Tab-separated table of N, CA and C in Angstrom:
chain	number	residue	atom	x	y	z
A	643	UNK	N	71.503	76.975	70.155
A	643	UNK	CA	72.395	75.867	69.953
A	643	UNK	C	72.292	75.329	68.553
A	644	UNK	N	73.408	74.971	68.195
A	644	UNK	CA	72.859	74.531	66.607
A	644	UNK	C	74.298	73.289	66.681
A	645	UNK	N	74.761	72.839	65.637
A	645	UNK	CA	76.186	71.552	65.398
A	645	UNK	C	77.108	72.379	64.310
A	646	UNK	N	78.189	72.266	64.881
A	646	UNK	CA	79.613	73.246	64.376
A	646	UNK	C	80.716	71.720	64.129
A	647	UNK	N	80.720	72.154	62.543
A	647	UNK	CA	82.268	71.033	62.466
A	647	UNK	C	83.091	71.589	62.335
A	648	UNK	N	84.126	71.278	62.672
A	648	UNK	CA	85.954	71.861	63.298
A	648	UNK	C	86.811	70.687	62.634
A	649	UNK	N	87.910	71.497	62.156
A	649	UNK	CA	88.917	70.418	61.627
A	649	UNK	C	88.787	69.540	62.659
A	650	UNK	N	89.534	67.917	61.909
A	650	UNK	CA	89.548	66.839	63.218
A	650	UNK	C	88.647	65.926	63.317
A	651	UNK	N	87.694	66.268	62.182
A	651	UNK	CA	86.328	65.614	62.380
A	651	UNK	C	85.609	65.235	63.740
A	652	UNK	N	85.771	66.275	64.401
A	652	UNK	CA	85.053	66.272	66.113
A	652	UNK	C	83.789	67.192	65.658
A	653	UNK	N	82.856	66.765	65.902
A	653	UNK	CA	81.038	67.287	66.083
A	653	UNK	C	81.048	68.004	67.536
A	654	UNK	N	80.600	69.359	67.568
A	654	UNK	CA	80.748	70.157	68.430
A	654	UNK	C	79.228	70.762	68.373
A	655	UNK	N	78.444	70.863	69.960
A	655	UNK	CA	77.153	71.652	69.809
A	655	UNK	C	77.160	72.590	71.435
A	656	UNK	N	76.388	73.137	71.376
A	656	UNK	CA	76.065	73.949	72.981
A	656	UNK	C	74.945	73.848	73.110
A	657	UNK	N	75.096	73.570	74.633
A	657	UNK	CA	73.346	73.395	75.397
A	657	UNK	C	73.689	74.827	76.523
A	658	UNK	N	73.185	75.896	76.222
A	658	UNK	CA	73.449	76.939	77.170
A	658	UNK	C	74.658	77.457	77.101
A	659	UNK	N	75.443	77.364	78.172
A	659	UNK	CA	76.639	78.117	78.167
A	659	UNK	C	77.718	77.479	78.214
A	660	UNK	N	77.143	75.519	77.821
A	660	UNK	CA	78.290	74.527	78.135
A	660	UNK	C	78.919	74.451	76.510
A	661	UNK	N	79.638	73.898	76.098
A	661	UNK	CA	79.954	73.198	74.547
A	661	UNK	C	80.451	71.661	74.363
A	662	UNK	N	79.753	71.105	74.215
A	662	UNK	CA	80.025	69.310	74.095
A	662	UNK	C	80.786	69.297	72.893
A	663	UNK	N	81.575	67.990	73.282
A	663	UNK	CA	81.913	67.340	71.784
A	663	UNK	C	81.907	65.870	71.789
A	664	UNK	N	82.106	65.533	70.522
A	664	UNK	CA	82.228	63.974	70.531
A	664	UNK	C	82.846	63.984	68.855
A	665	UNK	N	84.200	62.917	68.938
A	665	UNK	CA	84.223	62.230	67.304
A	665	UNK	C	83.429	61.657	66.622
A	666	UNK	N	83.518	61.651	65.514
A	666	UNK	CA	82.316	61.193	64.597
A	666	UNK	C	82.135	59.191	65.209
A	667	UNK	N	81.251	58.669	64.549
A	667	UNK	CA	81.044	57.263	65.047
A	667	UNK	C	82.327	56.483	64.450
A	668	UNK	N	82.511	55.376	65.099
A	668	UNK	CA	83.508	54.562	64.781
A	668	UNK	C	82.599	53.960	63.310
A	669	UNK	N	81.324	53.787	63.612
A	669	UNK	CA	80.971	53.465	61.990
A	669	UNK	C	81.722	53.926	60.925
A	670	UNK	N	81.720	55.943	60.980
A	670	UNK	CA	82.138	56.090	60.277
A	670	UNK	C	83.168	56.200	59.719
A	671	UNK	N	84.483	55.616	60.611
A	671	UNK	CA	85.575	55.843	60.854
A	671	UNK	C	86.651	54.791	60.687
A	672	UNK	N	86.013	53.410	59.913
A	672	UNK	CA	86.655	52.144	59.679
A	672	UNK	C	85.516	51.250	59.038
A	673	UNK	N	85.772	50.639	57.882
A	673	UNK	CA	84.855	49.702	57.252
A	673	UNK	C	84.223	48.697	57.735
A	674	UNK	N	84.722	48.511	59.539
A	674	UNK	CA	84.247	47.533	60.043
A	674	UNK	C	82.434	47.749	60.327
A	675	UNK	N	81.321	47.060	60.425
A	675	UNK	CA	80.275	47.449	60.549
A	675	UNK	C	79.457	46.510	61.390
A	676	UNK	N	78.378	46.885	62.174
A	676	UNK	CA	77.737	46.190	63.090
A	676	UNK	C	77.154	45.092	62.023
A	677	UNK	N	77.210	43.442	62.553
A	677	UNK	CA	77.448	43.600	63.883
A	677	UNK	C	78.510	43.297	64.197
A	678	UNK	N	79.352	43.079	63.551
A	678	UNK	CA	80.753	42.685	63.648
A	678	UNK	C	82.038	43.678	63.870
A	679	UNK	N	81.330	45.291	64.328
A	679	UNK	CA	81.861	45.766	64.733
A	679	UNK	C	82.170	45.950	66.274
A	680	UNK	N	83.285	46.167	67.159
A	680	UNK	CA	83.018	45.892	68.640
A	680	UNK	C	83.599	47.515	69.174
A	681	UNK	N	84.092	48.231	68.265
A	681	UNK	CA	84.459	49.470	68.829
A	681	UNK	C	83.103	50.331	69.368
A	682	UNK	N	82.628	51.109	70.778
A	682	UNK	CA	81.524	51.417	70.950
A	682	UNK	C	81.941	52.739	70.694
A	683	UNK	N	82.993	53.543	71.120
A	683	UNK	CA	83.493	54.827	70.637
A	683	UNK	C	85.090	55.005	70.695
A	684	UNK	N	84.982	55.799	69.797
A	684	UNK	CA	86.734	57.142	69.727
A	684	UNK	C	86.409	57.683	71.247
A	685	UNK	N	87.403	57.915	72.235
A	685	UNK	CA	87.764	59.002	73.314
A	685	UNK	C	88.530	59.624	73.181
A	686	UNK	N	89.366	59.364	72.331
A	686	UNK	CA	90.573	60.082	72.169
A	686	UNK	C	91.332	59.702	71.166
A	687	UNK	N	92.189	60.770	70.167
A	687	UNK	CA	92.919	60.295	69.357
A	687	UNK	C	93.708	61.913	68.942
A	688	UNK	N	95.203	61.221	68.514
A	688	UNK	CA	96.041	62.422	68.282
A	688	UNK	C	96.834	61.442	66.822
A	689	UNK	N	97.868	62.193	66.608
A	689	UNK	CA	98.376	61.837	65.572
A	689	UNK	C	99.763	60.806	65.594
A	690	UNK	N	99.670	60.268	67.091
A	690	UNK	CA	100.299	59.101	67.108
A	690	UNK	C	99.927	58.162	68.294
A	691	UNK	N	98.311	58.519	68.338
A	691	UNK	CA	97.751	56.826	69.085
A	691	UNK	C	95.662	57.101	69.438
A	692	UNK	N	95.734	56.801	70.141
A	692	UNK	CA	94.588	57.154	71.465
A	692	UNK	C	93.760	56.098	71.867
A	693	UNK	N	92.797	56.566	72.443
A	693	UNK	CA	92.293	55.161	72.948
A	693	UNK	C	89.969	55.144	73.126
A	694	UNK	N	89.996	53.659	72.704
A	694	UNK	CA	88.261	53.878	72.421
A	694	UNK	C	87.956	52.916	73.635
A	695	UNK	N	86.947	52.742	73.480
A	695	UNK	CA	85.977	51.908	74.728
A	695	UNK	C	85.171	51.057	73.436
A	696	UNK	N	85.368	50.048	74.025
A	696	UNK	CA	85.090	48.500	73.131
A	696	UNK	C	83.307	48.135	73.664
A	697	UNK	N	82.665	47.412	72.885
A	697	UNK	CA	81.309	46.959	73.152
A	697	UNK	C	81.389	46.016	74.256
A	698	UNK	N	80.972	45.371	74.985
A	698	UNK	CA	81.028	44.299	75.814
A	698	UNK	C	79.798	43.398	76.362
A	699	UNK	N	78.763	43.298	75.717
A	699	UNK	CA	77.418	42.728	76.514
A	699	UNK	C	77.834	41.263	76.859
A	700	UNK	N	78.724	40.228	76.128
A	700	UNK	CA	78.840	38.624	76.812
A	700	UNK	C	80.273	38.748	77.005
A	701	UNK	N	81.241	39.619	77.583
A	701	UNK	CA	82.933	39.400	77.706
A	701	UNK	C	83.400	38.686	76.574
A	702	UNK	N	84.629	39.005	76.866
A	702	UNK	CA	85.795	39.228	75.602
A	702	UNK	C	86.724	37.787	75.859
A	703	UNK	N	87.158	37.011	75.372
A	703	UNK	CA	88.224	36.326	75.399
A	703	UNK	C	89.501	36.989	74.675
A	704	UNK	N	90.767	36.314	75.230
A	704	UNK	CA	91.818	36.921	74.363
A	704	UNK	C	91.982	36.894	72.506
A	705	UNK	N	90.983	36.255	72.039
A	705	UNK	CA	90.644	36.472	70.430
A	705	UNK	C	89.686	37.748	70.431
A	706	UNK	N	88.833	37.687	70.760
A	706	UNK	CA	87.924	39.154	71.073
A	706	UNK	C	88.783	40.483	71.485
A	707	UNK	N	89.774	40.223	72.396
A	707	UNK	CA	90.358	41.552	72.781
A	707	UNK	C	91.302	41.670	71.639
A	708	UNK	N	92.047	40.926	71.259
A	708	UNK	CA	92.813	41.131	70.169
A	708	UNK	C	92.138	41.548	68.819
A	709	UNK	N	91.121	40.971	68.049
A	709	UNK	CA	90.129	41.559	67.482
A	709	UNK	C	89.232	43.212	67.461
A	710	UNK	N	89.255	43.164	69.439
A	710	UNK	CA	88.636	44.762	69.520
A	710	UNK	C	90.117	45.581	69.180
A	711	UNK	N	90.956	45.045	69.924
A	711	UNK	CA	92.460	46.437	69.894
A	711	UNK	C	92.704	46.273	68.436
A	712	UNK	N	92.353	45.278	67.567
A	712	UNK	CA	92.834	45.575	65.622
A	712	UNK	C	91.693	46.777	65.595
A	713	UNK	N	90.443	46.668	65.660
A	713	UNK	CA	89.620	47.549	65.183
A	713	UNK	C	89.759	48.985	65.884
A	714	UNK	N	90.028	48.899	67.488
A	714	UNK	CA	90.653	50.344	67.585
A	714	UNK	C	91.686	50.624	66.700
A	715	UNK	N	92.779	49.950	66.421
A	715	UNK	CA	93.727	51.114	65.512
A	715	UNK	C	92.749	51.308	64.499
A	716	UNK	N	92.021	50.419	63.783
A	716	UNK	CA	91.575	50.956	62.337
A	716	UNK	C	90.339	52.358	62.623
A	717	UNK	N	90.032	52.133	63.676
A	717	UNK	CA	89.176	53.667	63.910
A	717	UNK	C	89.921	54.888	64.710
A	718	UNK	N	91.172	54.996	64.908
A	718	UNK	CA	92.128	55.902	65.417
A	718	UNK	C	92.404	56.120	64.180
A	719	UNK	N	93.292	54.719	63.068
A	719	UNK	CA	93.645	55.673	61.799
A	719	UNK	C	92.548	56.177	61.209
A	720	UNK	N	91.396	55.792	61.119
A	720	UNK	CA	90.481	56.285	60.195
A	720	UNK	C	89.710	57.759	60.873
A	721	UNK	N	90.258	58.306	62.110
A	721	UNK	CA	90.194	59.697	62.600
A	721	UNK	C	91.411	60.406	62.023
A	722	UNK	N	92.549	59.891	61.998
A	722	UNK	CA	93.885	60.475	61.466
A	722	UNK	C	92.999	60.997	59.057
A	723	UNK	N	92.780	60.075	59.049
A	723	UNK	CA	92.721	59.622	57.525
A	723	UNK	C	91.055	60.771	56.999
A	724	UNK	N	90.133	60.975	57.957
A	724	UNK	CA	89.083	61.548	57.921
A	724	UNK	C	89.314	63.364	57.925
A	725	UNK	N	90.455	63.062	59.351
A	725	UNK	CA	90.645	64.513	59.567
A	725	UNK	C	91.110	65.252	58.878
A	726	UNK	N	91.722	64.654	57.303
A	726	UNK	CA	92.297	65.054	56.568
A	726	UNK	C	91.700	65.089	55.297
A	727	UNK	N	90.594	64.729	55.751
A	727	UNK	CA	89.214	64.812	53.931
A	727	UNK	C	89.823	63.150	53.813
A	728	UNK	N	90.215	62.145	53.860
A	728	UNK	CA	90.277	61.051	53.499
A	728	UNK	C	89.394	59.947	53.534
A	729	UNK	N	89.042	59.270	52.904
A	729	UNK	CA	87.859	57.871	53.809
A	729	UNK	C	88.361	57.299	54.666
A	730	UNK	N	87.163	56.139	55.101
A	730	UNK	CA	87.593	56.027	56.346
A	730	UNK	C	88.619	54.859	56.234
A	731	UNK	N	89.213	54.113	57.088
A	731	UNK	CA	90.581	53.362	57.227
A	731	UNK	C	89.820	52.295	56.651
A	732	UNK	N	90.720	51.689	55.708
A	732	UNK	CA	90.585	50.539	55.355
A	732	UNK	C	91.961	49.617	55.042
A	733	UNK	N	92.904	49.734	55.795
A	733	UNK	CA	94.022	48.912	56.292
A	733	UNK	C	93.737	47.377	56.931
A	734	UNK	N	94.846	46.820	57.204
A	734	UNK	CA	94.867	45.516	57.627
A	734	UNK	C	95.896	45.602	58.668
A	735	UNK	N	95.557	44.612	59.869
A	735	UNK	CA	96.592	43.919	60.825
A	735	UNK	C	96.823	43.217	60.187
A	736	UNK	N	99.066	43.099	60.221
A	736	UNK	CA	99.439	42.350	59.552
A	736	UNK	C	100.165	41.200	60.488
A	737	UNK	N	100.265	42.113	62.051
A	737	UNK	CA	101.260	41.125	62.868
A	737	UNK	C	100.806	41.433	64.559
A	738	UNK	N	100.539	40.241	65.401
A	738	UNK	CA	100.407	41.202	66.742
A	738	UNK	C	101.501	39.966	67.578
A	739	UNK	N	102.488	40.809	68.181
A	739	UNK	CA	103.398	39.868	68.796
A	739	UNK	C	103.675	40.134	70.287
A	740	UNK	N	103.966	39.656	70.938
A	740	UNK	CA	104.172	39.963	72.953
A	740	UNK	C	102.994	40.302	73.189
A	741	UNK	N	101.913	39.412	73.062
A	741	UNK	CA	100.466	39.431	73.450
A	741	UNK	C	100.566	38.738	74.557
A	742	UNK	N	99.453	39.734	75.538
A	742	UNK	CA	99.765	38.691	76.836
A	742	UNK	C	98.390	39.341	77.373
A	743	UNK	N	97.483	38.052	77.546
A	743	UNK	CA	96.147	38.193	78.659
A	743	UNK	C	96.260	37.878	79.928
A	744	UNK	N	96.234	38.815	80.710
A	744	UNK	CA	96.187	38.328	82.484
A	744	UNK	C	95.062	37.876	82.868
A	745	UNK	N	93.263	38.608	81.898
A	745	UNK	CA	92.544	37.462	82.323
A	745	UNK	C	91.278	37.512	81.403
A	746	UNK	N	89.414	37.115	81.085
A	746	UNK	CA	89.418	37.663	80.521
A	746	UNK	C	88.290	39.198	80.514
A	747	UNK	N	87.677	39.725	79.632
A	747	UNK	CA	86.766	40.779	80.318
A	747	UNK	C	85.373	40.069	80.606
A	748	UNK	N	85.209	40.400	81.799
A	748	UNK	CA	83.581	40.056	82.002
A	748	UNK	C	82.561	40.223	81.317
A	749	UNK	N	81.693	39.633	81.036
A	749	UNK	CA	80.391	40.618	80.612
A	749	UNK	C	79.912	42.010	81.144
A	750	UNK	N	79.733	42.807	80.347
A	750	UNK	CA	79.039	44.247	80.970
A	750	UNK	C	80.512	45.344	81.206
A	751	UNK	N	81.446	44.108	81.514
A	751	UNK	CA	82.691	45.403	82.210
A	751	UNK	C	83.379	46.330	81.123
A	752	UNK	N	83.409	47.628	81.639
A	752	UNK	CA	83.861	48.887	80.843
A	752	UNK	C	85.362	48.359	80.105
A	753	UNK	N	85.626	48.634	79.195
A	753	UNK	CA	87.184	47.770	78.674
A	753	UNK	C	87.190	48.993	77.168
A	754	UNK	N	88.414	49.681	78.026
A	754	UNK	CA	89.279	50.873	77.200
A	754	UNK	C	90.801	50.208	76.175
A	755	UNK	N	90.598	50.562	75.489
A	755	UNK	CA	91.458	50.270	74.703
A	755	UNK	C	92.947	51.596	74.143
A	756	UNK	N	94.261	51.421	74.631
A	756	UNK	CA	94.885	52.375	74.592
A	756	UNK	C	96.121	51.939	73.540
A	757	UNK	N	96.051	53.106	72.678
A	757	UNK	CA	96.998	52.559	71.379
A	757	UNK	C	98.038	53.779	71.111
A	758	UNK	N	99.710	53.650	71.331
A	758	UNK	CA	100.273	54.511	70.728
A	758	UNK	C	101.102	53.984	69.548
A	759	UNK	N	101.675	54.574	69.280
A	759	UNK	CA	102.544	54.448	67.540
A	759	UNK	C	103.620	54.206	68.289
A	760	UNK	N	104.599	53.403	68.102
A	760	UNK	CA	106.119	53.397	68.187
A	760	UNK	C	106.947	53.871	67.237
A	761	UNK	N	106.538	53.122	66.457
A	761	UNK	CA	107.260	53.831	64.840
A	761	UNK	C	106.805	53.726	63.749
A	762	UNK	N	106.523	54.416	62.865
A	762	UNK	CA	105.994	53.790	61.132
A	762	UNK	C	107.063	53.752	60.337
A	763	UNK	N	106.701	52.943	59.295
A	763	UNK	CA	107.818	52.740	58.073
A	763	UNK	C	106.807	52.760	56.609
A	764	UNK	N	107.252	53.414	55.650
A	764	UNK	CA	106.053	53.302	54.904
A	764	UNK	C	104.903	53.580	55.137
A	765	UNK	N	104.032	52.763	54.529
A	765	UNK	CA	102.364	52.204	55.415
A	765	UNK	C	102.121	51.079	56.309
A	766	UNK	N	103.520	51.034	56.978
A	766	UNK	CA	103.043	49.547	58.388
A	766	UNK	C	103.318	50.980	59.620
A	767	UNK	N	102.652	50.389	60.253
A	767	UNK	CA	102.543	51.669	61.938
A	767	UNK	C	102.762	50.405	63.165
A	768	UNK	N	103.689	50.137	63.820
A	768	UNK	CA	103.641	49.493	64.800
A	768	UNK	C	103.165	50.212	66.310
A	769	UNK	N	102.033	49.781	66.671
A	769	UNK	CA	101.337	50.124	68.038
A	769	UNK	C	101.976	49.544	69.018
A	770	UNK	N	101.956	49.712	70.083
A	770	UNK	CA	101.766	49.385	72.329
A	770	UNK	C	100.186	49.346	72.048
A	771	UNK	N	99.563	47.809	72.278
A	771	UNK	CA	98.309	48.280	72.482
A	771	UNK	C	98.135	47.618	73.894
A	772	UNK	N	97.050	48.167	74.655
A	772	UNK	CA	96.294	47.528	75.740
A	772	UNK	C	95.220	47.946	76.045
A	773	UNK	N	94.492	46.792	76.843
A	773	UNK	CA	92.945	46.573	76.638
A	773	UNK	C	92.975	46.585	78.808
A	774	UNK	N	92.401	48.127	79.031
A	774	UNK	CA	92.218	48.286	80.169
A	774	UNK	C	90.722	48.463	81.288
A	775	UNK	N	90.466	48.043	82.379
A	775	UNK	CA	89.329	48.045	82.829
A	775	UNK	C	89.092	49.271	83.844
A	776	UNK	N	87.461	49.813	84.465
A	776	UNK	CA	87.477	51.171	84.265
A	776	UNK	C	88.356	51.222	85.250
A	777	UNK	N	88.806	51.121	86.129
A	777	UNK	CA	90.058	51.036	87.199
A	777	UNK	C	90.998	51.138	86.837
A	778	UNK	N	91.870	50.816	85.342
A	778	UNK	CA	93.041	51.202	85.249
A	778	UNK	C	93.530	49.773	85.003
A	779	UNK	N	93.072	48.763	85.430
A	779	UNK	CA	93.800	47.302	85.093
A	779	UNK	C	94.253	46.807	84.037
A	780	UNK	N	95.223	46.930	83.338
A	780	UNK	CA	95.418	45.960	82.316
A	780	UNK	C	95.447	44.703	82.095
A	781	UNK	N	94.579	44.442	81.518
A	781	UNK	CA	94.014	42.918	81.241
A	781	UNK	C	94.590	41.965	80.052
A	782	UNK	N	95.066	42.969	79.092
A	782	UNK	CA	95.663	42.852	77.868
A	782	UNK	C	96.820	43.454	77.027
A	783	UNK	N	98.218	43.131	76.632
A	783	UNK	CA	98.345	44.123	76.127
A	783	UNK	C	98.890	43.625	74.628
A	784	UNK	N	99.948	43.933	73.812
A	784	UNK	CA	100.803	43.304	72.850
A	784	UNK	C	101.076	44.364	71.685
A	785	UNK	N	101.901	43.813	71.189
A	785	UNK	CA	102.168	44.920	69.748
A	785	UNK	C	101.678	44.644	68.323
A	786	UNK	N	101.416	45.118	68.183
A	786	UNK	CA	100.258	45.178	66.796
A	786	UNK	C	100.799	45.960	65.662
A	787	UNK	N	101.046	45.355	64.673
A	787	UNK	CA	101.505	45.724	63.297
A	787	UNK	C	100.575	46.023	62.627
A	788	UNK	N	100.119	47.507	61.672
A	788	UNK	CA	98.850	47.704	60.806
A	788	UNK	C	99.374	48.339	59.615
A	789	UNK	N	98.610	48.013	58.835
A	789	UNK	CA	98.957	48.748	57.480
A	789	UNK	C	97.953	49.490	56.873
A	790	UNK	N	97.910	50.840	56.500
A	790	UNK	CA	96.679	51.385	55.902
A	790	UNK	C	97.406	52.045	54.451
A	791	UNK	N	96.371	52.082	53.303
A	791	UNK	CA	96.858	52.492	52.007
A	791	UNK	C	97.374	54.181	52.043
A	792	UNK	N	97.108	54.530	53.272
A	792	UNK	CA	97.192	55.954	53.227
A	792	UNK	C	98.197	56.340	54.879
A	793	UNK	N	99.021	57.159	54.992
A	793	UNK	CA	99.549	57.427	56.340
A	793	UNK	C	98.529	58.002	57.362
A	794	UNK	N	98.265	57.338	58.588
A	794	UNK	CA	97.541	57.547	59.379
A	794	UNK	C	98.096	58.518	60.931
């Protein structure tokens, strides 16, 4: 077994006859940094969304979830921006509008974060984001305006 990098910046190893992977850390993947970072990982990301799993040890209020879903896009673009030899995202939320909390996350509870692109113009990318629990509940959702110096 040894560690194989593959376009995409996905870290790939084998234990036997299985092959794991995982994206690189959200550390490295947005300027945001502990402890003020709340993204715990990338699960997924393509070239117009995906979705991470947020930190949670004292629950989230609707400033916290809105805060975690800005920093998921900036570590989705900064997988888009990496996978391409680029650094990592260092964009800004410029707008989040039809935000709506149904309630808020508990302490401890699993809370996925799912982001697609609607449309870009330039360097603004308007997202669908929502902030879901491990059941599938949406707890959160709204649209989120981001801007990165580079197309993500």
């Amino acid at each position: 077994g040894g560690i194989y990098h593959r376009p995409g910046d996905r870290r790939e190893w084998r234990l036997g006859h299985l092959t794991m992977s995982a994206y690189l850390s959200p550390r490295e993947l947005t300027n945001h940094q502990p402890p003020a970072l709340m993204v715990a990982e990338l699960l997924e990301a393509s070239a117009i969304g995906g979705r991470t799993r947020l930190l949670n040890p004292h629950g989230l209020d609707a400033l916290q979830l809105t805060e975690g879903c800005a920093q998921s896009l900036a570590v989705i673009q900064g997988h888009g921006l990496r996978s391409r030899g680029g650094p990592a995202a260092s964009g800004m939320l410029v707008s989040v509008k039809q935000a709506v909390m149904t309630r808020p996350a508990a302490a401890g509870e699993t809370i996925e974060i799912c982001a697609q692109r609607e449309y870009a113009w330039d360097s603004f990318h308007v997202y669908r984001v929502s902030a879901s629990t491990a059941d599938g509940t949406t707890i959160f959702s709204g649209e989120f305006t981001a801007t990165s110096p580079a197309t993500a």
